[in-house]
PDB file of C-alpha atoms and ligand atoms in Angstrom:
ATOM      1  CA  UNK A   1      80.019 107.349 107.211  1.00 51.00           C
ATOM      2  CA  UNK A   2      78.418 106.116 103.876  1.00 59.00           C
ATOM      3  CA  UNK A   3      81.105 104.628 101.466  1.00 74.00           C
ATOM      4  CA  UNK A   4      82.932 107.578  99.529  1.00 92.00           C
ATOM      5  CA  UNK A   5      84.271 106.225  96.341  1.00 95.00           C
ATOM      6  CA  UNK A   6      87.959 106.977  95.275  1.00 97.00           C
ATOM      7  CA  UNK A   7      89.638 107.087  91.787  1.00 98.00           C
ATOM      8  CA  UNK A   8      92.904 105.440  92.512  1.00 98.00           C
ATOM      9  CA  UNK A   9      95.202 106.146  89.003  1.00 98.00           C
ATOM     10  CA  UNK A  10      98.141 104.342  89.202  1.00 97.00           C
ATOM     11  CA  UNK A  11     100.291 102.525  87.201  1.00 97.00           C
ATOM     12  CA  UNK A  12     102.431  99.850  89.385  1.00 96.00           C
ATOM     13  CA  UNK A  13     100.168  96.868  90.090  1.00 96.00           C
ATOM     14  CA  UNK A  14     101.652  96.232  93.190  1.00 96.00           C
ATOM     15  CA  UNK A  15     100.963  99.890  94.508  1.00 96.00           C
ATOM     16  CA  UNK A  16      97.577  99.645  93.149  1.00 97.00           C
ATOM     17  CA  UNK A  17      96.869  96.118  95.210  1.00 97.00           C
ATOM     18  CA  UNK A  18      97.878  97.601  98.350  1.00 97.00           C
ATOM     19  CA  UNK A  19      95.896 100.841  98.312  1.00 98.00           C
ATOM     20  CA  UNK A  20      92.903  99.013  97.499  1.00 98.00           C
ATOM     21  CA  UNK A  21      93.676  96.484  99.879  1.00 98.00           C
ATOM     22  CA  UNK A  22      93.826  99.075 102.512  1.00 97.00           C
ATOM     23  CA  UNK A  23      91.207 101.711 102.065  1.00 96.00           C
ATOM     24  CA  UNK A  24      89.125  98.579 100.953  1.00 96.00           C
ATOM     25  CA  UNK A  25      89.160  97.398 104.297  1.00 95.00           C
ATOM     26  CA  UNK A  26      87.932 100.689 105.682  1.00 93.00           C
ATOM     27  CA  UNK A  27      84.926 100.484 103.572  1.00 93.00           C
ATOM     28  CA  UNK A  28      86.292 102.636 100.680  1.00 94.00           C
ATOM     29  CA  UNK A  29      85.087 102.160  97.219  1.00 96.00           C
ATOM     30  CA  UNK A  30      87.922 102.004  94.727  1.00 98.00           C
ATOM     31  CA  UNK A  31      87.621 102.386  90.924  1.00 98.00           C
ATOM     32  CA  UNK A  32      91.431 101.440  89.262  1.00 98.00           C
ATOM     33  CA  UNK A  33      92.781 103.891  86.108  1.00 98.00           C
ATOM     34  CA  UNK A  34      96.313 102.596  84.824  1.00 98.00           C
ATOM     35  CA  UNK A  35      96.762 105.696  82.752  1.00 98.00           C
ATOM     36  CA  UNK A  36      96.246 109.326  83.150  1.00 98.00           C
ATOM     37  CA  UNK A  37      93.733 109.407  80.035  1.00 98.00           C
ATOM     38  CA  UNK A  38      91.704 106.111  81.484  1.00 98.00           C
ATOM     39  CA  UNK A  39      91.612 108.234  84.750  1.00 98.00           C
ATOM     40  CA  UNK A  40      90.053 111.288  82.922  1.00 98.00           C
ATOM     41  CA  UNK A  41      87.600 109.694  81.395  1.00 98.00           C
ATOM     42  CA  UNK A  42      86.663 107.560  84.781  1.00 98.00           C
ATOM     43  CA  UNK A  43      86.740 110.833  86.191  1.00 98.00           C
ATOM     44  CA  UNK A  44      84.394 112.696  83.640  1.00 97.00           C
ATOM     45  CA  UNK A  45      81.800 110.886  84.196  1.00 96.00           C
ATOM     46  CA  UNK A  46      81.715 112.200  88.087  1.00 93.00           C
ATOM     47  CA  UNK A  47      80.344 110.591  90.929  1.00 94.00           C
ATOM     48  CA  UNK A  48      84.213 110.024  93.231  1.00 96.00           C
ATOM     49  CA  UNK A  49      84.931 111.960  96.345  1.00 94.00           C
ATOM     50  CA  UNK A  50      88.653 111.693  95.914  1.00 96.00           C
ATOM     51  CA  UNK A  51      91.068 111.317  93.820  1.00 97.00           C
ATOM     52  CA  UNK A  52      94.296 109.813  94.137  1.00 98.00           C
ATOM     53  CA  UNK A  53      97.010 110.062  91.601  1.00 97.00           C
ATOM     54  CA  UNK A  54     100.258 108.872  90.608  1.00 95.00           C
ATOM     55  CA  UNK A  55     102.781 111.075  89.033  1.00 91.00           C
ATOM     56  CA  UNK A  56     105.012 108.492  87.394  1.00 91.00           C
ATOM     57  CA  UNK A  57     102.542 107.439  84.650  1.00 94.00           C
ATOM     58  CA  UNK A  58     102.941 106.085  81.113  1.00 94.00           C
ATOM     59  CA  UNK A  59     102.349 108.663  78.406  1.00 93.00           C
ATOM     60  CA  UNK A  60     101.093 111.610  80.038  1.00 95.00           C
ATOM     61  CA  UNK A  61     102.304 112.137  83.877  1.00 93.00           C
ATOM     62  CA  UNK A  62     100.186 112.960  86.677  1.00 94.00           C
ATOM     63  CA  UNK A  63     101.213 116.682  86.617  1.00 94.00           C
ATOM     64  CA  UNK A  64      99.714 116.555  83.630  1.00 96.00           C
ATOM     65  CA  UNK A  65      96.514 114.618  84.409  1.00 98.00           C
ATOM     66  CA  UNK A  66      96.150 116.816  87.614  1.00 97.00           C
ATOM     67  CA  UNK A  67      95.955 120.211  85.409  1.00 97.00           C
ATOM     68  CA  UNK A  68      93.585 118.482  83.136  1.00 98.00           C
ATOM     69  CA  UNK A  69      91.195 117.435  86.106  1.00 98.00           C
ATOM     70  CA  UNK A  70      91.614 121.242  87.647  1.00 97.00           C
ATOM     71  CA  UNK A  71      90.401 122.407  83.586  1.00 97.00           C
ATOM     72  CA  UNK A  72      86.886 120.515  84.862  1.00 96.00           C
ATOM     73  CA  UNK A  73      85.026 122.402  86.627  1.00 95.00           C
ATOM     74  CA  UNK A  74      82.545 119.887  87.569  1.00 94.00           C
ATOM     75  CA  UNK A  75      85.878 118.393  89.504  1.00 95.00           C
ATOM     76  CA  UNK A  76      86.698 121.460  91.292  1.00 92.00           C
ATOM     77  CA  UNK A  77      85.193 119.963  94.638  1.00 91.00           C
ATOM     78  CA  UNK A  78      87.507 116.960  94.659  1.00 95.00           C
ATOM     79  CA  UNK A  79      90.462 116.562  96.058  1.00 95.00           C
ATOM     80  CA  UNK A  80      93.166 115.416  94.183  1.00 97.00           C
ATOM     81  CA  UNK A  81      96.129 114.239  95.948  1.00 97.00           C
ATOM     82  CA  UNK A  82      99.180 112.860  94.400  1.00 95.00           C
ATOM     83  CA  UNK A  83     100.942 109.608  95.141  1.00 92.00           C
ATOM     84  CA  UNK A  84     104.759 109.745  94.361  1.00 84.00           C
ATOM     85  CA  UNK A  85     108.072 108.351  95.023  1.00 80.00           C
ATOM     86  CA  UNK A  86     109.487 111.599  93.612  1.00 65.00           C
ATOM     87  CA  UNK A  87     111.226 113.120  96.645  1.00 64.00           C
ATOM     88  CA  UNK A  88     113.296 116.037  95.175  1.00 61.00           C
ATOM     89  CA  UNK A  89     113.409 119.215  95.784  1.00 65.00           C
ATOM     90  CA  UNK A  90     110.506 121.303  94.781  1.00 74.00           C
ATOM     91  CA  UNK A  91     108.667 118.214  93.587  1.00 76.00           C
ATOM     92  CA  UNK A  92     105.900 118.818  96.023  1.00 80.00           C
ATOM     93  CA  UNK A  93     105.731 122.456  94.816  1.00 85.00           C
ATOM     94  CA  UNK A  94     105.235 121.387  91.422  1.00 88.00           C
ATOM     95  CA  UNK A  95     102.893 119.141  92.457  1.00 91.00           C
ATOM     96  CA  UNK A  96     100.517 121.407  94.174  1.00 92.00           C
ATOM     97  CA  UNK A  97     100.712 124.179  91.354  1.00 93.00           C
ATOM     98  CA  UNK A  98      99.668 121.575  89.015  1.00 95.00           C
ATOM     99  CA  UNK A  99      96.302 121.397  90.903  1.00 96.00           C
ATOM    100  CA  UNK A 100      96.552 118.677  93.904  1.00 96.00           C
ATOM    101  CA  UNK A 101      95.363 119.711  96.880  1.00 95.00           C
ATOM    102  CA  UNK A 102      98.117 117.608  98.570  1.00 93.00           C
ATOM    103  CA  UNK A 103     100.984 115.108  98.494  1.00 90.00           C
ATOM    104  CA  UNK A 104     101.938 111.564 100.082  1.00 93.00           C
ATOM    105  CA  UNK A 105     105.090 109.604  99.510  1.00 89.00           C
ATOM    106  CA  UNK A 106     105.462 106.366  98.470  1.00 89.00           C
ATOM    107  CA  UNK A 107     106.207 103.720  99.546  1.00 91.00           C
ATOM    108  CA  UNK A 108     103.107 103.434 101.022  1.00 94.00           C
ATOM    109  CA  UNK A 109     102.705 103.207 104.734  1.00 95.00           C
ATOM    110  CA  UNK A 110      99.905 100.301 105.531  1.00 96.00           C
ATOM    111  CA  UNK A 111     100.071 101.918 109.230  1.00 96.00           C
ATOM    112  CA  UNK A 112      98.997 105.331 107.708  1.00 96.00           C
ATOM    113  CA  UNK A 113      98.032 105.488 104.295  1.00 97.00           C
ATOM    114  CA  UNK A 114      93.972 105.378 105.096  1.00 95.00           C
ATOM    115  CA  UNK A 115      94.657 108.292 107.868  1.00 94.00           C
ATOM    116  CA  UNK A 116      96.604 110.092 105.634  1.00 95.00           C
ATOM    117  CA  UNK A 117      93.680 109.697 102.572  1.00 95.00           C
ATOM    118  CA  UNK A 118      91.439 110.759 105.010  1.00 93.00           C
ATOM    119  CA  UNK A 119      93.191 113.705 105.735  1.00 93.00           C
ATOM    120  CA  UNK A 120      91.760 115.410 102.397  1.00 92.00           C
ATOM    121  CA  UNK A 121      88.287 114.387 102.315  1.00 88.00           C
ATOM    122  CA  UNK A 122      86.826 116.239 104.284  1.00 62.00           C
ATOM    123  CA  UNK A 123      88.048 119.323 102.152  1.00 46.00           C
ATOM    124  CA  UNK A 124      85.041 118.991  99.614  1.00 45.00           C
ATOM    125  CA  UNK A 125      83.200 120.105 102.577  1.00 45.00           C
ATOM    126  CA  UNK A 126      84.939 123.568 103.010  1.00 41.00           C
ATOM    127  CA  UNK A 127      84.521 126.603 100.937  1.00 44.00           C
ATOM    128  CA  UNK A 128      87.044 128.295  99.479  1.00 45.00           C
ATOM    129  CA  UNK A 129      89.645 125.363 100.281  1.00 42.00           C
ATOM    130  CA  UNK A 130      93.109 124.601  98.399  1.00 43.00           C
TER     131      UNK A 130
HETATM  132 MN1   MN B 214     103.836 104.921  88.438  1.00 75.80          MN
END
């Protein structure tokens, strides 16, 4: 499988390190945004096959950053997927209507995480998909 590249926007520095630590070792290439706006312009200029994103961000949150990805259409093809410690009700919900084609929960399993990534790549491959 040739390397996909991944947008990883995300705030903590510790959840950053291990994300790139793990889909890193699986041959991943990871580009870092610490803010929703740095991860829209990383994003603008095209070129990632995923995108994961955190919703707890400083200044403008990731439901917000995930509508203003789903506003590109050059973006329309890659899959978003949010990264979040938020675990209440309806969260997820919100979440998806915001534009992310899915949702994992933090903290981060190092058992799982890369399977779970995985999980939505293959959806720029498939027509008319979430
Ligand atoms: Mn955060």
């Amino acid at each position: 499988m040739p390397a996909n590249k991944i947008l990883l926007i995300e705030d903590n520095e510790q959840n950053r390190y291990l994300a790139t630590f793990l889909l890193e070792q699986r041959g991943y290439v990871i580009t870092h945004a610490p803010d929703g706006l740095t991860g829209l312009a990383l994003a603008a200029r095209g070129g990632f096959d995923l995108i994961l994103l955190d919703i707890q961000l400083p200044g403008m949150d990731g439901h917000a950053v995930a509508r203003a990805l789903r506003r590109d259409a050059a973006l329309a093809a890659v899959p978003v997927v949010a990264v979040t410690s938020y675990a209440m009700t309806g969260d997820r919900e919100m979440t998806l209507a915001a534009g992310c084609n899915g949702y994992l929960e933090k903290p981060i399993d190092p058992a799982n995480f890369v399977a779970q990534v995985e999980a939505f790549l293959p959806l720029r491959h498939k027509e008319g998909a979430p």
